[in-house]
PDB file of C-alpha atoms in Angstrom:
ATOM      1  CA  MET Y   3     142.544 123.994 119.453  1.00  0.00           C
ATOM      2  CA  PRO Y   4     139.165 125.147 118.020  1.00  0.00           C
ATOM      3  CA  LEU Y   5     136.436 126.526 120.194  1.00  0.00           C
ATOM      4  CA  PRO Y   6     133.566 124.270 120.875  1.00  0.00           C
ATOM      5  CA  HIS Y   7     130.330 125.295 119.369  1.00  0.00           C
ATOM      6  CA  THR Y   8     127.772 123.515 121.196  1.00  0.00           C
ATOM      7  CA  HIS Y   9     124.576 124.918 122.465  1.00  0.00           C
ATOM      8  CA  THR Y  10     123.945 121.953 124.947  1.00  0.00           C
ATOM      9  CA  ARG Y  11     126.317 123.189 127.665  1.00  0.00           C
ATOM     10  CA  SER Y  12     126.027 126.449 129.440  1.00  0.00           C
ATOM     11  CA  PHE Y  13     129.759 126.856 129.192  1.00  0.00           C
ATOM     12  CA  ASP Y  14     133.007 125.273 128.221  1.00  0.00           C
ATOM     13  CA  ALA Y  15     136.487 125.877 129.514  1.00  0.00           C
ATOM     14  CA  ILE Y  16     139.543 125.998 127.412  1.00  0.00           C
ATOM     15  CA  SER Y  17     143.055 126.018 128.810  1.00  0.00           C
ATOM     16  CA  LEU Y  18     145.861 127.658 126.826  1.00  0.00           C
ATOM     17  CA  GLU Y  19     149.200 128.020 128.353  1.00  0.00           C
ATOM     18  CA  SER Y  20     148.059 128.101 132.052  1.00  0.00           C
ATOM     19  CA  ARG Y  21     145.222 130.424 131.237  1.00  0.00           C
ATOM     20  CA  THR Y  22     141.624 129.481 131.552  1.00  0.00           C
ATOM     21  CA  PHE Y  23     139.064 131.180 129.258  1.00  0.00           C
ATOM     22  CA  ARG Y  24     135.397 130.480 129.607  1.00  0.00           C
ATOM     23  CA  TYR Y  25     133.138 130.455 126.493  1.00  0.00           C
ATOM     24  CA  LYS Y  26     129.367 130.764 126.842  1.00  0.00           C
ATOM     25  CA  PRO Y  27     127.643 130.589 123.583  1.00  0.00           C
ATOM     26  CA  GLN Y  28     124.987 133.130 123.014  1.00  0.00           C
ATOM     27  CA  ARG Y  29     121.765 132.268 121.272  1.00  0.00           C
ATOM     28  CA  ARG Y  30     120.678 134.816 118.854  1.00  0.00           C
ATOM     29  CA  ARG Y  31     117.099 135.248 117.892  1.00  0.00           C
ATOM     30  CA  ARG Y  32     116.804 135.283 114.109  1.00  0.00           C
ATOM     31  CA  ARG Y  33     115.018 138.444 112.770  1.00  0.00           C
ATOM     32  CA  SER Y  34     112.153 138.178 110.427  1.00  0.00           C
ATOM     33  CA  ARG Y  35     112.561 139.910 107.020  1.00  0.00           C
ATOM     34  CA  ALA Y  36     109.986 142.515 108.120  1.00  0.00           C
ATOM     35  CA  GLU Y  37     111.824 143.160 111.339  1.00  0.00           C
ATOM     36  CA  GLU Y  38     115.187 143.447 109.519  1.00  0.00           C
ATOM     37  CA  GLY Y  39     113.692 145.924 107.011  1.00  0.00           C
ATOM     38  CA  ARG Y  40     112.356 148.161 109.757  1.00  0.00           C
ATOM     39  CA  ARG Y  41     115.679 148.050 111.613  1.00  0.00           C
ATOM     40  CA  ARG Y  42     117.557 149.056 108.506  1.00  0.00           C
ATOM     41  CA  LYS Y  43     115.092 151.776 107.528  1.00  0.00           C
ATOM     42  CA  LYS Y  44     116.445 155.167 108.203  1.00  0.00           C
ATOM     43  CA  LYS Y  45     114.209 157.089 110.500  1.00  0.00           C
ATOM     44  CA  MET Y  46     113.249 160.509 109.192  1.00  0.00           C
ATOM     45  CA  SER Y  47     112.482 163.382 111.494  1.00  0.00           C
ATOM     46  CA  TRP Y  48     109.421 165.643 110.915  1.00  0.00           C
ATOM     47  CA  GLN Y  49     111.887 168.515 110.190  1.00  0.00           C
ATOM     48  CA  THR Y  50     113.271 166.373 107.280  1.00  0.00           C
ATOM     49  CA  TYR Y  51     109.745 166.089 105.892  1.00  0.00           C
ATOM     50  CA  VAL Y  52     109.396 169.744 105.881  1.00  0.00           C
ATOM     51  CA  ASP Y  53     112.849 170.708 104.575  1.00  0.00           C
ATOM     52  CA  ASP Y  54     113.282 167.819 101.903  1.00  0.00           C
ATOM     53  CA  HIS Y  55     109.471 167.286 100.845  1.00  0.00           C
ATOM     54  CA  LEU Y  56     107.571 170.498 101.420  1.00  0.00           C
ATOM     55  CA  MET Y  57     110.289 173.076 100.657  1.00  0.00           C
ATOM     56  CA  CYS Y  58     111.521 171.201  97.615  1.00  0.00           C
ATOM     57  CA  GLU Y  59     111.933 172.844  94.245  1.00  0.00           C
ATOM     58  CA  VAL Y  60     109.161 172.275  91.834  1.00  0.00           C
ATOM     59  CA  GLU Y  61     109.845 173.471  88.124  1.00  0.00           C
ATOM     60  CA  GLY Y  62     112.241 176.169  89.647  1.00  0.00           C
ATOM     61  CA  ASN Y  63     109.823 177.390  92.374  1.00  0.00           C
ATOM     62  CA  ARG Y  64     109.362 176.459  95.988  1.00  0.00           C
ATOM     63  CA  LEU Y  65     107.008 177.170  98.823  1.00  0.00           C
ATOM     64  CA  THR Y  66     107.461 180.376 100.859  1.00  0.00           C
ATOM     65  CA  ALA Y  67     106.743 178.596 104.081  1.00  0.00           C
ATOM     66  CA  ALA Y  68     105.679 175.095 105.267  1.00  0.00           C
ATOM     67  CA  ALA Y  69     104.917 173.230 108.425  1.00  0.00           C
ATOM     68  CA  ILE Y  70     103.459 170.049 109.867  1.00  0.00           C
ATOM     69  CA  LEU Y  71     101.340 170.721 113.016  1.00  0.00           C
ATOM     70  CA  GLY Y  72      99.378 168.263 115.198  1.00  0.00           C
ATOM     71  CA  GLN Y  73      95.567 168.741 114.978  1.00  0.00           C
ATOM     72  CA  ASP Y  74      95.875 170.439 118.366  1.00  0.00           C
ATOM     73  CA  GLY Y  75      98.078 173.028 116.871  1.00  0.00           C
ATOM     74  CA  SER Y  76     101.395 171.799 118.385  1.00  0.00           C
ATOM     75  CA  VAL Y  77     104.245 172.399 116.055  1.00  0.00           C
ATOM     76  CA  TRP Y  78     105.893 169.197 114.763  1.00  0.00           C
ATOM     77  CA  ALA Y  79     108.183 170.827 112.334  1.00  0.00           C
ATOM     78  CA  GLN Y  80     108.313 174.132 110.392  1.00  0.00           C
ATOM     79  CA  SER Y  81     110.288 176.217 107.908  1.00  0.00           C
ATOM     80  CA  THR Y  82     111.987 179.225 109.447  1.00  0.00           C
ATOM     81  CA  SER Y  83     109.614 181.533 107.717  1.00  0.00           C
ATOM     82  CA  PHE Y  84     106.367 179.870 108.763  1.00  0.00           C
ATOM     83  CA  PRO Y  85     104.005 182.240 110.706  1.00  0.00           C
ATOM     84  CA  GLN Y  86     103.093 181.735 114.452  1.00  0.00           C
ATOM     85  CA  LEU Y  87      99.398 180.571 114.518  1.00  0.00           C
ATOM     86  CA  LYS Y  88      97.001 181.591 117.110  1.00  0.00           C
ATOM     87  CA  PRO Y  89      94.875 179.005 118.918  1.00  0.00           C
ATOM     88  CA  GLU Y  90      91.609 180.486 117.471  1.00  0.00           C
ATOM     89  CA  GLU Y  91      93.046 180.140 114.036  1.00  0.00           C
ATOM     90  CA  ILE Y  92      93.708 176.383 114.568  1.00  0.00           C
ATOM     91  CA  GLU Y  93      90.243 176.060 116.038  1.00  0.00           C
ATOM     92  CA  GLY Y  94      88.699 177.678 112.904  1.00  0.00           C
ATOM     93  CA  ILE Y  95      90.655 175.303 110.684  1.00  0.00           C
ATOM     94  CA  ASN Y  96      89.661 172.307 112.578  1.00  0.00           C
ATOM     95  CA  LYS Y  97      86.065 173.441 112.546  1.00  0.00           C
ATOM     96  CA  ASP Y  98      86.214 173.998 108.795  1.00  0.00           C
ATOM     97  CA  PHE Y  99      87.375 170.408 108.384  1.00  0.00           C
ATOM     98  CA  ALA Y 100      84.537 169.085 110.615  1.00  0.00           C
ATOM     99  CA  GLU Y 101      81.902 171.461 109.072  1.00  0.00           C
ATOM    100  CA  PRO Y 102      83.023 172.307 105.562  1.00  0.00           C
ATOM    101  CA  GLY Y 103      82.182 175.966 104.518  1.00  0.00           C
ATOM    102  CA  THR Y 104      82.411 177.576 108.024  1.00  0.00           C
ATOM    103  CA  LEU Y 105      85.472 179.586 106.904  1.00  0.00           C
ATOM    104  CA  ALA Y 106      84.046 180.805 103.672  1.00  0.00           C
ATOM    105  CA  PRO Y 107      82.110 183.764 105.032  1.00  0.00           C
ATOM    106  CA  THR Y 108      84.870 185.004 107.525  1.00  0.00           C
ATOM    107  CA  GLY Y 109      88.056 183.876 105.615  1.00  0.00           C
ATOM    108  CA  LEU Y 110      90.986 181.812 106.707  1.00  0.00           C
ATOM    109  CA  PHE Y 111      93.442 183.553 109.178  1.00  0.00           C
ATOM    110  CA  LEU Y 112      97.110 182.594 109.565  1.00  0.00           C
ATOM    111  CA  ASN Y 113      98.936 184.793 111.972  1.00  0.00           C
ATOM    112  CA  GLY Y 114      96.263 187.511 111.528  1.00  0.00           C
ATOM    113  CA  ILE Y 115      96.613 187.470 107.725  1.00  0.00           C
ATOM    114  CA  LYS Y 116      93.374 186.864 105.776  1.00  0.00           C
ATOM    115  CA  TYR Y 117      93.046 184.402 103.039  1.00  0.00           C
ATOM    116  CA  MET Y 118      89.906 183.939 100.957  1.00  0.00           C
ATOM    117  CA  VAL Y 119      88.831 180.391 101.098  1.00  0.00           C
ATOM    118  CA  ILE Y 120      88.468 178.761  97.730  1.00  0.00           C
ATOM    119  CA  GLN Y 121      87.601 175.327  96.617  1.00  0.00           C
ATOM    120  CA  GLY Y 122      88.603 172.501  98.921  1.00  0.00           C
ATOM    121  CA  GLU Y 123      87.688 168.928  99.584  1.00  0.00           C
ATOM    122  CA  PRO Y 124      85.480 168.304 102.557  1.00  0.00           C
ATOM    123  CA  ASN Y 125      87.437 166.908 105.525  1.00  0.00           C
ATOM    124  CA  ALA Y 126      90.657 166.692 103.491  1.00  0.00           C
ATOM    125  CA  VAL Y 127      91.890 169.923 101.985  1.00  0.00           C
ATOM    126  CA  ILE Y 128      91.400 173.647 102.746  1.00  0.00           C
ATOM    127  CA  ARG Y 129      92.783 176.106 100.042  1.00  0.00           C
ATOM    128  CA  GLY Y 130      93.007 179.817 100.371  1.00  0.00           C
ATOM    129  CA  LYS Y 131      94.113 182.784  98.217  1.00  0.00           C
ATOM    130  CA  LYS Y 132      95.584 186.083  99.058  1.00  0.00           C
ATOM    131  CA  GLY Y 133      96.754 188.345  96.144  1.00  0.00           C
ATOM    132  CA  ALA Y 134      99.274 186.472  94.132  1.00  0.00           C
ATOM    133  CA  GLY Y 135      99.822 183.833  96.742  1.00  0.00           C
ATOM    134  CA  GLY Y 136      97.882 181.447  98.851  1.00  0.00           C
ATOM    135  CA  VAL Y 137      97.739 178.393 101.248  1.00  0.00           C
ATOM    136  CA  THR Y 138      96.983 174.758 101.133  1.00  0.00           C
ATOM    137  CA  ILE Y 139      96.189 172.840 104.236  1.00  0.00           C
ATOM    138  CA  LYS Y 140      95.902 168.984 104.130  1.00  0.00           C
ATOM    139  CA  LYS Y 141      94.407 167.086 106.987  1.00  0.00           C
ATOM    140  CA  THR Y 142      95.950 163.704 107.882  1.00  0.00           C
ATOM    141  CA  THR Y 143      94.889 161.271 110.605  1.00  0.00           C
ATOM    142  CA  GLN Y 144      96.977 163.122 113.235  1.00  0.00           C
ATOM    143  CA  ALA Y 145      98.308 166.127 111.592  1.00  0.00           C
ATOM    144  CA  LEU Y 146      97.827 169.317 109.537  1.00  0.00           C
ATOM    145  CA  VAL Y 147     100.238 169.950 106.586  1.00  0.00           C
ATOM    146  CA  PHE Y 148     100.631 173.603 105.619  1.00  0.00           C
ATOM    147  CA  GLY Y 149     102.060 175.008 102.417  1.00  0.00           C
ATOM    148  CA  ILE Y 150     102.185 178.784 101.812  1.00  0.00           C
ATOM    149  CA  TYR Y 151     103.286 180.103  98.279  1.00  0.00           C
ATOM    150  CA  GLU Y 152     103.828 183.442  96.536  1.00  0.00           C
ATOM    151  CA  GLU Y 153     104.352 183.935  92.759  1.00  0.00           C
ATOM    152  CA  PRO Y 154     105.916 182.580  90.633  1.00  0.00           C
ATOM    153  CA  MET Y 155     104.765 179.344  92.193  1.00  0.00           C
ATOM    154  CA  ALA Y 156     101.435 178.410  90.824  1.00  0.00           C
ATOM    155  CA  PRO Y 157      98.504 177.174  93.116  1.00  0.00           C
ATOM    156  CA  GLY Y 158      98.593 173.816  91.453  1.00  0.00           C
ATOM    157  CA  GLN Y 159     102.128 173.284  92.282  1.00  0.00           C
ATOM    158  CA  CYS Y 160     101.547 174.051  96.046  1.00  0.00           C
ATOM    159  CA  ASN Y 161      98.605 171.715  96.024  1.00  0.00           C
ATOM    160  CA  MET Y 162     100.687 168.879  94.531  1.00  0.00           C
ATOM    161  CA  VAL Y 163     103.419 169.264  97.019  1.00  0.00           C
ATOM    162  CA  VAL Y 164     101.347 169.548 100.136  1.00  0.00           C
ATOM    163  CA  GLU Y 165      98.685 166.889  99.166  1.00  0.00           C
ATOM    164  CA  ARG Y 166     101.282 164.361  98.152  1.00  0.00           C
ATOM    165  CA  LEU Y 167     103.062 164.544 101.549  1.00  0.00           C
ATOM    166  CA  GLY Y 168      99.645 164.439 103.246  1.00  0.00           C
ATOM    167  CA  ASP Y 169      98.477 161.431 101.312  1.00  0.00           C
ATOM    168  CA  TYR Y 170     101.820 159.663 102.205  1.00  0.00           C
ATOM    169  CA  LEU Y 171     101.350 160.380 105.877  1.00  0.00           C
ATOM    170  CA  ILE Y 172      97.798 159.111 105.670  1.00  0.00           C
ATOM    171  CA  GLU Y 173      98.984 155.785 103.999  1.00  0.00           C
ATOM    172  CA  SER Y 174     101.392 155.613 106.773  1.00  0.00           C
ATOM    173  CA  GLY Y 175      98.775 156.030 109.456  1.00  0.00           C
ATOM    174  CA  LEU Y 176      99.915 159.431 110.565  1.00  0.00           C
TER     175      LEU Y 176
END
């Protein structure tokens, strides 16, 4: 005997060999295509962004260290080699984004290591140089994306990696 498939009753009783089973049909809300896509999308952790996107290989080279920090300095994700930043260093970075050029006379400090501030983009990117290496910091809506490099990685390669992820996060509203 087939199960009744009616949604007009709250339940139906079926008797099979002296046993009674109750069947209560469940109404399922149909998901929209957008909801279904969001449900299926694999969620990425912040650490995955650092490991897979910032620390990726570019023409045989990779960053020395990378991190994603909140604009308040809270660590969202970082590579194992990323330096511990001091609160005053984060304040200086945020001040330079708000008032471009404030770090140029004193330099950019990361864990006490001084970088000479070179070209950047007001309220978007700070670039620093120290010897054969350097740093790129991209500001997003909610975060700061850091990339630190040493030779043989070129400054342009570091800029490309950090700024692409930063632009993606900005487009995503982050």
